[in-house]
CSV table of C-alpha atoms and ligand atoms in Angstrom, one decimal:
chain,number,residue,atom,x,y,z
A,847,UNK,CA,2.7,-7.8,-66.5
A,848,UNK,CA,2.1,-9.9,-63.5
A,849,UNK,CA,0.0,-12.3,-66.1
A,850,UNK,CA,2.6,-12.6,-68.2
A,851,UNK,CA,5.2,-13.1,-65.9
A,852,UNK,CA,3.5,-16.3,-64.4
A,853,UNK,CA,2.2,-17.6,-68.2
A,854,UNK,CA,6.0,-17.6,-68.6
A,855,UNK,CA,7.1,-19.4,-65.6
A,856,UNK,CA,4.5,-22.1,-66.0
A,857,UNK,CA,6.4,-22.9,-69.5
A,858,UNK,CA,9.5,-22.7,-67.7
A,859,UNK,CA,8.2,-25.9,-65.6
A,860,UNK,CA,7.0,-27.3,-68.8
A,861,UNK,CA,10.2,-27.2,-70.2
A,862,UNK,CA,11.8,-28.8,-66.8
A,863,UNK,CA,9.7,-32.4,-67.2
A,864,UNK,CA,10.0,-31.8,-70.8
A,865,UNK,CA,13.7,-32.5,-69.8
A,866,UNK,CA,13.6,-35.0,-67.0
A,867,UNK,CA,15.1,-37.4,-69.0
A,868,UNK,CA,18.1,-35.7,-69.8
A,869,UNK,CA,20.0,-37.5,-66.4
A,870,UNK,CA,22.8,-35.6,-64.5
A,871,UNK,CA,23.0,-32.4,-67.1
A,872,UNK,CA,21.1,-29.2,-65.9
A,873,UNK,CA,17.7,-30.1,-68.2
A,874,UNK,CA,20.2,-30.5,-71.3
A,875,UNK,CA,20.7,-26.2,-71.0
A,876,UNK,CA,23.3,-25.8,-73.5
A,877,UNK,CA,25.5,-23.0,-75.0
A,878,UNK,CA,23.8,-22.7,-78.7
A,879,UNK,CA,27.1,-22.6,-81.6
A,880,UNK,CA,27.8,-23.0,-84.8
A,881,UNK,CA,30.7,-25.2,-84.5
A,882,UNK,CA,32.9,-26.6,-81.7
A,883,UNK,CA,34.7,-26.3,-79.4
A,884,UNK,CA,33.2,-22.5,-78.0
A,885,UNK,CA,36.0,-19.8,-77.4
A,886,UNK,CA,34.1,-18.8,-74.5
A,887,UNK,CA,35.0,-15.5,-72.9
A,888,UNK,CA,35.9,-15.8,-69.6
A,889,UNK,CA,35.7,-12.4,-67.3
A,890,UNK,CA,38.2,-13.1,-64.4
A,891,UNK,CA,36.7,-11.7,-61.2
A,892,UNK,CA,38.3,-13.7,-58.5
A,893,UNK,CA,41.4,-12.2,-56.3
A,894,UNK,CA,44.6,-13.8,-55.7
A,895,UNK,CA,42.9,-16.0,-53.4
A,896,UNK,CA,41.3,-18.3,-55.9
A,897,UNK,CA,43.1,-17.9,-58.9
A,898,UNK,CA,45.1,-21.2,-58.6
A,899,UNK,CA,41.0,-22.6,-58.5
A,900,UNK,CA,40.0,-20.8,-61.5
A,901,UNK,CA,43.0,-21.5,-63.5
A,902,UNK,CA,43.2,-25.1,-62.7
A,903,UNK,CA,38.9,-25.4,-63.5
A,904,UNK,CA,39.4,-24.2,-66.8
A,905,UNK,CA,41.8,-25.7,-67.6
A,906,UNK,CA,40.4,-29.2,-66.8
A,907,UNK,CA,37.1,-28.3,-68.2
A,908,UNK,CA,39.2,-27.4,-71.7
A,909,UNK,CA,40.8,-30.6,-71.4
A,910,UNK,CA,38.7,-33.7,-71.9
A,911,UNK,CA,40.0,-37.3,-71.6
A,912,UNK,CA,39.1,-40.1,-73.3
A,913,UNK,CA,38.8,-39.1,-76.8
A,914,UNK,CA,35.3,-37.0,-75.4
A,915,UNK,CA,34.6,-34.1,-77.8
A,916,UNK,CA,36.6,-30.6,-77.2
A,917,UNK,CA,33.8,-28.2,-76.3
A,918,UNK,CA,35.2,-25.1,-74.4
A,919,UNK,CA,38.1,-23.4,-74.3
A,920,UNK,CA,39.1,-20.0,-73.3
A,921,UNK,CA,40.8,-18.0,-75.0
A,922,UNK,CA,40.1,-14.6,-73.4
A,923,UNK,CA,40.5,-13.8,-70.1
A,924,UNK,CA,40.0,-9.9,-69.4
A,925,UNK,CA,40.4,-9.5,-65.6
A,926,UNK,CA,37.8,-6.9,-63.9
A,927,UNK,CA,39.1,-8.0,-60.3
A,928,UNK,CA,38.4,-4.4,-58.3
A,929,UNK,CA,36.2,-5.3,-54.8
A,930,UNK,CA,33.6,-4.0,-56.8
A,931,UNK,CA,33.2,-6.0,-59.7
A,932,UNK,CA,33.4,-9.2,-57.7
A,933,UNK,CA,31.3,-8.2,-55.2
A,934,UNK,CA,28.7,-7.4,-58.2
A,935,UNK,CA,29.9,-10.0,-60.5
A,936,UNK,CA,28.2,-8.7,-63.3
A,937,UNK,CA,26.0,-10.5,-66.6
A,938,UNK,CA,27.8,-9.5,-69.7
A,939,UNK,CA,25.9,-11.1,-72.7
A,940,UNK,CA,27.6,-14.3,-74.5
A,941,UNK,CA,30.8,-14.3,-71.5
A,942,UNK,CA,30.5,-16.4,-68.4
A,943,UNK,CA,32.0,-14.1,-65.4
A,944,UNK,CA,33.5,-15.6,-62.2
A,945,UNK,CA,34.1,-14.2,-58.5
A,946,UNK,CA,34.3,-14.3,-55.2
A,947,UNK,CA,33.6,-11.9,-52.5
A,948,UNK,CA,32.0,-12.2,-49.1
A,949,UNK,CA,28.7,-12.0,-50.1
A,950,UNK,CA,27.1,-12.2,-46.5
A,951,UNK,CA,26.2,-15.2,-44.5
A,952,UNK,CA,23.4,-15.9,-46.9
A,953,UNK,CA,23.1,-19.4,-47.0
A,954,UNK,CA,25.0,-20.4,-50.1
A,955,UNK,CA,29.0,-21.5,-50.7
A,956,UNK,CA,28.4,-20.9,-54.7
A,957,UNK,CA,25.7,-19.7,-56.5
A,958,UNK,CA,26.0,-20.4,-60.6
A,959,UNK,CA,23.5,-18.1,-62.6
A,960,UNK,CA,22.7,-19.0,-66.4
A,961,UNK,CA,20.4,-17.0,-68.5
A,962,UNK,CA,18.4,-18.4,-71.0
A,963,UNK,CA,17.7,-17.2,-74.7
A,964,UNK,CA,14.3,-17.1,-75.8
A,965,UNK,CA,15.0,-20.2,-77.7
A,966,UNK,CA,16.6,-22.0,-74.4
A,967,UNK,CA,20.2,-21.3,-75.1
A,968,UNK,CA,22.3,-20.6,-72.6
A,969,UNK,CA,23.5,-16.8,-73.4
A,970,UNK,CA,25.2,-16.1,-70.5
A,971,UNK,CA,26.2,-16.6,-67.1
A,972,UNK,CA,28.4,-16.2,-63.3
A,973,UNK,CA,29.7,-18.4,-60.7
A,974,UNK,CA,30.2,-16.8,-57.7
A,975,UNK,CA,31.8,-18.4,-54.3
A,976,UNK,CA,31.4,-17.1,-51.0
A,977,UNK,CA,34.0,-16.3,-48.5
A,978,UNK,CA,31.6,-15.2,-45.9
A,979,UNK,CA,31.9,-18.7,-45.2
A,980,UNK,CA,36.0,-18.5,-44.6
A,981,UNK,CA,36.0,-21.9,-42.5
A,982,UNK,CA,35.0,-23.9,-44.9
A,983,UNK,CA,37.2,-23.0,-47.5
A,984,UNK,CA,39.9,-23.4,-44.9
A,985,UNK,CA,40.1,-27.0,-46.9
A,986,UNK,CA,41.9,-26.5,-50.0
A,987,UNK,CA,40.2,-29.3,-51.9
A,988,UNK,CA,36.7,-27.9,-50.9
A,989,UNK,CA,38.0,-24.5,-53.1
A,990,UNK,CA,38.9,-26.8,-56.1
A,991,UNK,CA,35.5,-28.7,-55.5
A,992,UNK,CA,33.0,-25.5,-55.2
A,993,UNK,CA,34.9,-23.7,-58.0
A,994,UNK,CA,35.4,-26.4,-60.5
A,995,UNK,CA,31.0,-27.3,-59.4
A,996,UNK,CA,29.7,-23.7,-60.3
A,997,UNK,CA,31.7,-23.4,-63.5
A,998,UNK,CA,30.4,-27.0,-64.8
A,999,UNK,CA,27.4,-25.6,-64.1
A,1000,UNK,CA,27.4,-22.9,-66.8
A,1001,UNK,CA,28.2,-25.0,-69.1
A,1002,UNK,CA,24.8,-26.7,-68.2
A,1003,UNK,CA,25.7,-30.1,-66.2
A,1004,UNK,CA,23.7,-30.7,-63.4
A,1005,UNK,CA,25.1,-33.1,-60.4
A,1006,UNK,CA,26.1,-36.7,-60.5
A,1007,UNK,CA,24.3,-37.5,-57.4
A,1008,UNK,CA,22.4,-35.6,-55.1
A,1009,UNK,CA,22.6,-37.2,-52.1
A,1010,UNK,CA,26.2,-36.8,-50.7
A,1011,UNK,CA,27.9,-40.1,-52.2
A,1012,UNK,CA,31.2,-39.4,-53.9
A,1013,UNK,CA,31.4,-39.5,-58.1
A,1014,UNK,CA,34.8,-39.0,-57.3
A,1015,UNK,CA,33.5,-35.5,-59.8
A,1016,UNK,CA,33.1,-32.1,-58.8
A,1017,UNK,CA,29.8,-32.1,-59.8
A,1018,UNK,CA,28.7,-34.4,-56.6
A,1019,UNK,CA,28.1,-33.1,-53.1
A,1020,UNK,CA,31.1,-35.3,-51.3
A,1021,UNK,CA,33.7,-34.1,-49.5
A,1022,UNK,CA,36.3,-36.5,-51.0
A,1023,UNK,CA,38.9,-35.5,-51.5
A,1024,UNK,CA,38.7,-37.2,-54.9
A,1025,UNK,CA,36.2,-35.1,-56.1
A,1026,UNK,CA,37.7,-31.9,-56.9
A,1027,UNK,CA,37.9,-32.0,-60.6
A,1028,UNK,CA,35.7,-33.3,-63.6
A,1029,UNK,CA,35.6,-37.1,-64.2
A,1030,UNK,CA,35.4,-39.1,-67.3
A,1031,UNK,CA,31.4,-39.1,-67.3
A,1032,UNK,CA,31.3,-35.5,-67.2
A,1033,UNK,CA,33.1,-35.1,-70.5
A,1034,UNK,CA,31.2,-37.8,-71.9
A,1035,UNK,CA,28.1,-35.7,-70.8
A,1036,UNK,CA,29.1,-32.3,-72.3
A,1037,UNK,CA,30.2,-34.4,-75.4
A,1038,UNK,CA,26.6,-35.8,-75.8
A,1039,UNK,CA,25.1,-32.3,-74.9
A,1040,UNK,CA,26.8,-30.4,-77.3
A,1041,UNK,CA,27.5,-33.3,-80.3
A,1042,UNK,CA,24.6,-31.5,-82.4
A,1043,UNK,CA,25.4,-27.7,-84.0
A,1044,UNK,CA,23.1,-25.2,-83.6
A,1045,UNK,CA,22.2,-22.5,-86.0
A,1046,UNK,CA,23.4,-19.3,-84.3
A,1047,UNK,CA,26.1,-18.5,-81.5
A,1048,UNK,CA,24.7,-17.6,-78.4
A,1049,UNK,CA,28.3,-16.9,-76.9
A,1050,UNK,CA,29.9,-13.7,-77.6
A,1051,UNK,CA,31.8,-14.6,-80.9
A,1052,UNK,CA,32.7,-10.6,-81.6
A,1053,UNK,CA,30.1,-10.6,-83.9
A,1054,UNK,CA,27.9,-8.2,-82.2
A,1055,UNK,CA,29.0,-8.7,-78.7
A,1056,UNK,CA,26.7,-11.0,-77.5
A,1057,UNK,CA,23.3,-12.2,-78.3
A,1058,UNK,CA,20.4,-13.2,-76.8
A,1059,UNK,CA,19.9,-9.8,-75.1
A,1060,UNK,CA,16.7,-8.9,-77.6
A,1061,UNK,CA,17.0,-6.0,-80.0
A,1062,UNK,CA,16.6,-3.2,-76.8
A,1063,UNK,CA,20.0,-3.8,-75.4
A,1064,UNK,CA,21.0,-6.3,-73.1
A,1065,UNK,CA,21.4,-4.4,-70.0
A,1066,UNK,CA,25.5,-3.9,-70.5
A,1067,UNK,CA,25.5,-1.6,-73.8
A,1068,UNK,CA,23.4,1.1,-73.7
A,1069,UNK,CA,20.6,1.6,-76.1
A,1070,UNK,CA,19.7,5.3,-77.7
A,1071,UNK,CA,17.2,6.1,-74.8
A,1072,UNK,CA,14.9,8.6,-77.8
A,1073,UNK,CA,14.4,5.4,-79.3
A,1074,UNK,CA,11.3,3.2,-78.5
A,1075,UNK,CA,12.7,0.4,-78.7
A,1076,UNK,CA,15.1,0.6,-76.2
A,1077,UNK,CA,15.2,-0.9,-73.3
A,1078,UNK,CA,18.4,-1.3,-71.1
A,1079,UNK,CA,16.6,-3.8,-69.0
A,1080,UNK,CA,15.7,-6.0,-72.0
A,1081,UNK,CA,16.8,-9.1,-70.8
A,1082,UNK,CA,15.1,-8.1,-67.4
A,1083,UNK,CA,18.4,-7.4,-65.3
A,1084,UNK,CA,18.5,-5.8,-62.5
A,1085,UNK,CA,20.2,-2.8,-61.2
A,1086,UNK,CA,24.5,-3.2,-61.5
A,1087,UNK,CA,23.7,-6.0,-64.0
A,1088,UNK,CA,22.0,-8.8,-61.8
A,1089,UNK,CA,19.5,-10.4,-62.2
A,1090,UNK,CA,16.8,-11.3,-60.4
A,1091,UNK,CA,16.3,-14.4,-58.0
A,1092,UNK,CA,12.9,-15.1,-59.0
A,1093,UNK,CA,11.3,-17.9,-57.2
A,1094,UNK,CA,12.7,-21.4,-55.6
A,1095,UNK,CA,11.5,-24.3,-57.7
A,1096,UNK,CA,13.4,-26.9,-56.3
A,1097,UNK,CA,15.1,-27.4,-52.9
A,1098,UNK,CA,17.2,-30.2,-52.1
A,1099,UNK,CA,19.6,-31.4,-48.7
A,1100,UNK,CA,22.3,-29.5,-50.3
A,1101,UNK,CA,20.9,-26.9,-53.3
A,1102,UNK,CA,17.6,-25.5,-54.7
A,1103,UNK,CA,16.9,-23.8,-57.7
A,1104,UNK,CA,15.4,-20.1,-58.4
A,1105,UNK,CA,14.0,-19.5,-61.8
A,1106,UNK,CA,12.6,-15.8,-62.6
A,1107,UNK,CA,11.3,-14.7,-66.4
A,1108,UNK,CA,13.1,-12.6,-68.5
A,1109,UNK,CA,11.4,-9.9,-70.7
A,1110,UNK,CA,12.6,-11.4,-74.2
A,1111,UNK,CA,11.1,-14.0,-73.1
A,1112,UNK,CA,13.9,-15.6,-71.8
A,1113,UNK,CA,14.8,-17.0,-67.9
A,1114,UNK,CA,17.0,-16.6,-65.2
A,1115,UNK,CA,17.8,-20.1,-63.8
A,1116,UNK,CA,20.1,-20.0,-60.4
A,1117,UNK,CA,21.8,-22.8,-58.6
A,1118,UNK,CA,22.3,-22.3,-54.7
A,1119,UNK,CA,25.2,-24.4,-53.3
A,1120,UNK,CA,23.7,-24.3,-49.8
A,1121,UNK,CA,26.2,-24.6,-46.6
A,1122,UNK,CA,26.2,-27.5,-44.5
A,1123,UNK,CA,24.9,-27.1,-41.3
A,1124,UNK,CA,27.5,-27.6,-39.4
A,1125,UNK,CA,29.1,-24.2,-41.2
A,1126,UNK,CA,26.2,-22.3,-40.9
A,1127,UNK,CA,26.2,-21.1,-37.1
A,1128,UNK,CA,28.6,-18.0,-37.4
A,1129,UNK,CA,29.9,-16.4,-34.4
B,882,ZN,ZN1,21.3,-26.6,-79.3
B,883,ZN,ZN1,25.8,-27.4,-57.7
């Protein structure tokens, strides 16, 4: 196990220079469909407190500007918003979830979580924002900034810049009040991401609720457990439907990266929002 785990990881940092050149998208990680734009399911976990956020991310993400290619929308939006679910903020195969909850003074404003099909496609994922860190979302356009950030991120677009300049995006690490919301080069960027089709859906299309999970079950529909094939933890989450952390691959001034293997041969790739400094003392 502890072989295989580590064979797979080493092709997981293959795959990352394999992508190097793919510039400002998360190593080109994509949503695989047969046709665009993706209907993406949408599991509303945030409370009253950011649903303005969420509801003005998606909908800029749904809109693109400039004649750039349609690629998400959303047309369902079941809401699981109990303290509970957002405090887990749950996988479910082929949806992208979203919460927020005080998840402890842990280090990171917004974590976004993708999972990777054994083919490389994104099959699901979270963004999660942490109001642990209340003072810092005591600026509004910080919420818009964070929120509209981890979402882009699970749609596989890395950042603009890394090293605190404003884009004048949301997908840089400013805090201008300019970047709050997706900018022309980001739709260009999903556009050129997802201008091929792919030959399957790896978003839940209602087919089969999901895929990507393997043939065991994907850890949120429960297999028959007689049969030998089954395996609730197929695509290797863990208890309450998260998945593991793995190890940290990359750290940067403001984010790293955690990357653990998946039993179908899939990954887990995470992406930490860290907390400036200046937030982190807590009293
Ligand atoms: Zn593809
Ligand atoms: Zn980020």
């Amino acid at each position: 196990m502890k072989m295989r785990s580590v064979a797979v990881l080493a092709g997981s940092l293959l795959l990352f220079s394999h992508y190097a050149t793919a510039g400002h998208t998360w190593n080109n990680y994509h949503w695989a469909r047969t046709a665009n734009p993706v209907p993406l399911k949408v599991v509303d976990s945030v409370s009253s407190d950011w649903q303005f956020e969420l509801d003005t991310a998606l909908d800029e993400w749904s809109k693109p500007t400039g004649g750039a290619l349609d690629v998400f929308n959303f047309p369902i939006d079941s809401a699981d918003d109990s303290n509970r679910a957002r405090k887990q903020c749950k996988m479910t195969a082929g949806q992208m979830r979203v919460c927020n909850a005080s998840y402890g003074f842990n280090g990171w404003l917004g974590l976004a979580s993708i999972g990777l099909d054994s083919n490389g496609h994104i099959d699901r994922g979270t963004a999660k924002v942490n109001d642990s860190y209340s003072s810092y979302w005591a600026d509004p356009d910080e919420k818009r900034h964070v929120m509209c950030q981890e979402i882009g991120h699970v749609f596989g677009l890395g950042h603009t810049s890394e090293d605190g300049s404003s884009q004048k995006t949301c997908m840089d690490y400013s805090q201008d009040p300019n970047s709050i919301s997706p900018n022309q080069h980001d739709y260009d960027l999903l556009a050129a991401m997802y201008g091929h089709l792919d030959s399957y859906n790896s978003y839940d299309d209602g087919s089969s609720g999901g895929s990507g999970g393997g043939d065991g079950g994907d850890g949120d529909k429960p297999c028959n457990p007689n049969s030998p094939k089954c395996n609730p933890r197929d695509a290797g989450l863990g208890p309450n439907g998260i998945p593991p952390m793995g190890v940290r691959v990359h750290k940067g001034e403001f984010e790293e990266i955690w990357v653990a293997s998946r039993p179908d041969g899939g990954l887990w790739i995470h992406h930490i929002r860290l907390v400036p400094d200046a937030f982190r003392i807590i009293k």
